[in-house]
Coordinates of C-alpha atoms in Angstrom, one line a residue:
M24 CA 0.0 0.0 0.0
L25 CA 1.2 3.5 -0.8
V26 CA 0.9 5.9 2.1
V27 CA 0.9 9.7 2.0
T28 CA 1.2 12.5 4.5
G29 CA 0.9 16.3 4.4
V30 CA -0.7 19.3 6.0
T31 CA -3.7 17.1 6.6
S32 CA -3.1 13.4 7.5
L33 CA -5.7 10.8 7.9
T34 CA -5.6 7.6 9.9
L35 CA -5.6 4.2 8.2
N36 CA -8.5 2.9 10.2
D37 CA -11.2 5.5 10.9
G38 CA -10.5 8.3 8.5
T39 CA -10.4 11.0 11.2
A40 CA -8.3 14.0 10.3
K41 CA -5.5 15.8 12.2
K42 CA -3.2 18.7 11.3
H43 CA 0.4 17.9 10.7
L44 CA 2.8 20.8 10.1
G45 CA 6.3 21.1 8.9
V46 CA 6.2 20.1 5.2
R47 CA 9.6 20.4 3.6
A48 CA 10.9 20.4 0.1
P49 CA 12.0 16.9 -0.9
R50 CA 15.6 15.8 -0.4
G51 CA 17.6 13.4 -2.5
S52 CA 15.7 14.0 -5.7
K53 CA 18.2 15.8 -7.8
W54 CA 19.2 12.5 -9.6
W55 CA 15.8 12.5 -11.3
S56 CA 17.1 15.2 -13.6
L57 CA 19.5 12.6 -15.1
A58 CA 16.6 11.7 -17.3
N59 CA 17.5 14.7 -19.4
L60 CA 21.0 13.4 -20.0
G61 CA 21.7 12.6 -23.7
E62 CA 21.6 9.0 -24.9
L63 CA 25.1 7.4 -24.7
S64 CA 26.0 6.7 -28.4
S65 CA 28.8 7.0 -30.8
G66 CA 27.3 10.3 -32.1
L67 CA 27.0 11.8 -28.6
R68 CA 28.8 15.1 -28.0
A69 CA 32.0 14.7 -26.0
P70 CA 30.9 16.9 -23.0
V71 CA 27.9 14.6 -22.5
K72 CA 30.0 11.5 -22.8
Q73 CA 32.2 12.9 -20.1
L74 CA 29.2 13.1 -17.8
Y75 CA 28.7 9.4 -18.1
N76 CA 32.3 8.7 -17.4
N77 CA 32.8 11.2 -14.5
P78 CA 30.1 10.9 -11.8
S79 CA 31.5 13.9 -10.0
L80 CA 29.9 16.0 -12.8
L81 CA 26.4 14.6 -12.3
P82 CA 23.7 15.9 -9.9
L83 CA 24.5 13.2 -7.3
T84 CA 25.4 13.2 -3.6
K85 CA 28.9 12.1 -2.6
R86 CA 27.5 8.7 -1.5
Q87 CA 25.6 8.2 -4.7
R88 CA 28.8 9.0 -6.7
R89 CA 30.8 6.5 -4.6
L90 CA 28.1 3.9 -5.2
V91 CA 28.0 4.3 -9.0
T92 CA 31.8 4.4 -9.1
K93 CA 32.0 1.2 -7.2
N94 CA 29.5 -0.4 -9.7
P95 CA 30.6 0.7 -13.2
G96 CA 27.7 0.8 -15.7
T97 CA 25.1 1.8 -13.2
V98 CA 25.1 5.4 -14.3
M99 CA 23.6 4.4 -17.6
A100 CA 21.1 2.2 -15.8
V101 CA 20.1 5.0 -13.4
V102 CA 19.6 7.4 -16.4
S103 CA 17.5 4.8 -18.1
G104 CA 15.5 4.2 -15.0
A105 CA 14.9 7.9 -14.5
R106 CA 13.6 8.2 -18.1
M107 CA 11.5 5.1 -17.7
A108 CA 9.9 6.4 -14.5
I109 CA 8.9 9.7 -16.1
E110 CA 7.6 8.1 -19.2
E111 CA 5.5 5.7 -17.1
C112 CA 4.3 8.4 -14.8
K113 CA 3.1 10.4 -17.8
H114 CA 1.4 7.4 -19.2
Q115 CA -0.5 6.4 -16.1
F116 CA -1.7 9.9 -15.4
R117 CA -2.3 10.9 -19.0
N118 CA -6.1 11.3 -18.4
R119 CA -5.8 13.0 -15.0
R120 CA -5.8 16.7 -14.1
W121 CA -2.3 16.2 -12.8
N122 CA -0.6 14.5 -15.7
C123 CA 3.0 14.2 -14.3
P124 CA 4.4 17.5 -15.8
T125 CA 8.2 17.8 -15.7
K126 CA 10.7 20.6 -15.9
F127 CA 14.4 20.3 -16.3
E128 CA 15.3 24.0 -15.9
N129 CA 16.8 23.9 -12.4
H130 CA 18.7 21.0 -10.8
R131 CA 18.1 22.6 -7.4
R132 CA 14.4 21.9 -7.7
S133 CA 12.5 18.7 -8.3
I134 CA 11.7 18.1 -11.9
F135 CA 8.2 17.2 -10.8
G136 CA 7.6 20.7 -9.4
K137 CA 5.9 21.9 -6.2
I138 CA 3.6 18.9 -5.9
L139 CA 6.4 17.0 -4.0
Q140 CA 6.1 19.6 -1.3
K141 CA 2.7 18.2 -0.5
G142 CA 1.9 15.0 1.2
C143 CA -0.5 13.6 -1.5
R144 CA -1.0 10.5 -3.5
E145 CA 0.8 11.9 -6.5
T146 CA 3.9 12.3 -4.3
A147 CA 3.6 8.7 -3.1
F148 CA 3.4 7.5 -6.7
V149 CA 6.4 9.5 -7.8
Y150 CA 8.6 8.1 -5.1
S151 CA 7.5 4.5 -5.7
I152 CA 7.8 4.6 -9.5
T153 CA 11.3 6.2 -9.5
S154 CA 12.6 3.7 -7.0
A155 CA 11.0 0.9 -8.9
A156 CA 12.5 2.1 -12.2
V157 CA 16.0 2.1 -10.8
A158 CA 15.6 -1.4 -9.4
Y159 CA 14.2 -2.6 -12.7
S160 CA 16.8 -0.9 -14.9
V161 CA 19.7 -2.2 -12.9
A162 CA 18.3 -5.7 -12.7
R163 CA 18.0 -5.8 -16.5
A164 CA 21.4 -4.2 -17.0
C165 CA 23.0 -6.9 -14.8
A166 CA 21.5 -9.7 -16.9
E167 CA 22.6 -7.9 -20.1
G168 CA 26.2 -7.5 -19.0
G169 CA 25.9 -3.7 -18.6
V170 CA 27.1 -3.6 -15.0
S171 CA 30.5 -5.0 -14.1
S172 CA 29.8 -5.8 -10.5
C173 CA 26.8 -8.1 -11.2
S174 CA 25.5 -10.6 -13.7
C175 CA 22.6 -13.0 -14.1
D176 CA 20.9 -14.1 -10.8
A177 CA 22.5 -17.6 -10.3
R178 CA 20.6 -18.1 -7.1
V179 CA 17.4 -18.7 -9.0
H180 CA 19.0 -21.9 -10.4
Q181 CA 19.4 -23.3 -6.9
R182 CA 15.7 -23.7 -6.6
P183 CA 14.2 -27.2 -7.5
A184 CA 13.1 -27.5 -11.1
G185 CA 9.8 -29.0 -12.2
E186 CA 9.0 -32.1 -14.2
G187 CA 10.0 -31.7 -17.8
W188 CA 12.0 -28.6 -17.4
E189 CA 15.3 -27.4 -15.9
W190 CA 16.8 -24.0 -14.9
S191 CA 19.1 -22.5 -17.6
G192 CA 19.6 -19.2 -19.3
C193 CA 20.1 -15.8 -17.7
S194 CA 17.7 -14.6 -15.1
D195 CA 17.2 -10.9 -14.4
N196 CA 19.0 -9.9 -11.2
A197 CA 16.1 -8.4 -9.3
R198 CA 18.0 -9.1 -6.1
F199 CA 20.9 -6.8 -7.0
G200 CA 18.6 -4.2 -8.5
H201 CA 16.6 -4.0 -5.3
K202 CA 19.7 -3.7 -3.2
F203 CA 21.2 -1.0 -5.4
S204 CA 18.0 1.0 -5.6
R205 CA 17.7 1.0 -1.8
K206 CA 21.3 2.3 -1.4
F207 CA 21.0 4.8 -4.2
V208 CA 17.5 6.2 -3.8
D209 CA 17.1 6.1 0.0
I210 CA 20.4 7.7 0.6
L211 CA 19.1 11.0 1.9
E212 CA 15.9 9.9 3.6
K213 CA 17.5 9.8 7.0
G214 CA 16.3 10.1 10.6
R215 CA 12.9 9.6 12.2
D216 CA 11.2 12.5 10.4
F217 CA 7.7 11.6 9.6
R218 CA 7.8 12.8 6.0
Y219 CA 11.0 10.9 5.2
M220 CA 9.8 7.7 6.8
I221 CA 6.8 7.8 4.5
N222 CA 9.1 8.4 1.5
L223 CA 11.2 5.4 2.5
H224 CA 8.1 3.3 2.8
N225 CA 6.9 4.3 -0.7
N226 CA 10.4 3.7 -2.2
E227 CA 10.3 0.2 -0.8
V228 CA 6.8 -0.4 -2.2
G229 CA 8.1 0.3 -5.7
R230 CA 11.1 -2.0 -5.3
V231 CA 9.0 -4.9 -3.8
H232 CA 6.7 -4.7 -6.8
V233 CA 9.6 -5.1 -9.1
S234 CA 11.0 -8.1 -7.2
N235 CA 7.5 -9.7 -7.0
S236 CA 7.0 -9.3 -10.8
L237 CA 9.6 -11.8 -11.8
E238 CA 8.1 -14.4 -14.2
K239 CA 9.3 -17.8 -15.4
R240 CA 10.1 -17.8 -19.1
C241 CA 10.8 -21.1 -20.9
K242 CA 12.2 -22.3 -24.2
C243 CA 11.5 -25.7 -25.8
H244 CA 14.3 -28.0 -26.9
G245 CA 14.0 -31.3 -28.9
M246 CA 13.8 -32.7 -32.4
S247 CA 11.3 -31.0 -34.7
G248 CA 10.0 -28.9 -31.9
S249 CA 9.0 -31.8 -29.8
C250 CA 9.8 -29.9 -26.6
S251 CA 11.1 -33.0 -25.0
I252 CA 12.7 -30.7 -22.4
K253 CA 12.3 -27.1 -21.5
T254 CA 14.9 -24.7 -20.1
C255 CA 13.6 -21.8 -18.0
W256 CA 14.7 -18.6 -16.4
M257 CA 13.2 -15.7 -14.4
M258 CA 12.5 -12.5 -16.3
L259 CA 10.9 -9.1 -15.4
P260 CA 7.9 -8.2 -17.5
N261 CA 7.5 -4.9 -19.4
F262 CA 7.8 -2.0 -17.0
R263 CA 4.3 -0.9 -18.1
R264 CA 2.8 -3.7 -16.0
I265 CA 4.7 -2.6 -12.9
G266 CA 3.6 0.9 -13.5
A267 CA 0.0 -0.2 -13.7
K268 CA 0.2 -2.1 -10.4
L269 CA 1.7 0.9 -8.7
K270 CA -1.1 3.1 -10.2
D271 CA -3.6 0.7 -8.6
K272 CA -1.8 1.3 -5.3
F273 CA -2.1 5.0 -5.9
D274 CA -5.8 4.8 -6.3
G275 CA -6.0 3.0 -2.9
A276 CA -3.3 5.1 -1.1
S277 CA -3.9 5.8 2.6
Q278 CA -3.0 8.9 4.6
V279 CA -1.5 8.3 8.0
L280 CA -0.7 10.1 11.2
P281 CA 2.8 10.2 12.6
A282 CA 1.9 7.9 15.5
L283 CA 0.9 5.2 13.2
L284 CA 4.4 4.7 12.0
A285 CA 5.0 2.6 15.0
F286 CA 3.1 -0.1 13.1
D287 CA 3.7 -1.8 9.8
V288 CA 2.1 -0.1 6.8
V289 CA 2.0 -2.4 3.8

């Protein structure tokens, strides 16, 4: 369940309202502007290529820079994830009054504008979809050989296979993607501040939906397509499906009081 808070927060159970003051501008969201970075290709201008190769030039925190430096290839995955999140947000809200508008004019401000200063359902969705997109993009990049510190998820093949099929192929590394996203995205949501604890919860909702979306894909082998044996692996679906699931969570999002954070909100 996505949860939200703001100037007016509602309990999960009885819907009674209570004022909650002290809304702040979001922290740790500058990396979202990486979506505006040019595609890395042979025809890319040299200054933009340098941005990919030198994390110190990117709108990242020191800890984020250390993380992407430790895991070469993740900058491209994060950029891809940021683009993916924005595209999915715009798609899911295309028929809404708030249709996920973005501005890339100022790195000091969120590309999603002032709406993130409010504790509303849209804020909850933005945090969950961006966190999910990073986890998804990194998981796929690992399987495709784009990140040097990870590869296919070999742990999947340790599970018992079924009758007539066996584990093989390259499974998307959702485990590594989840871990990387948590370290990269949650990096500035610190302390016991009510607002930031809600952000952390919604970040995790996005990541969990990615991990839970893994599907078994199989390929037949045998003479003349007899499919005498099948080899299978785990693969993430199109990100559109994950976005749709998170949109369903958005429609059922709950507002909470600070005191309720002593309990699990799922």
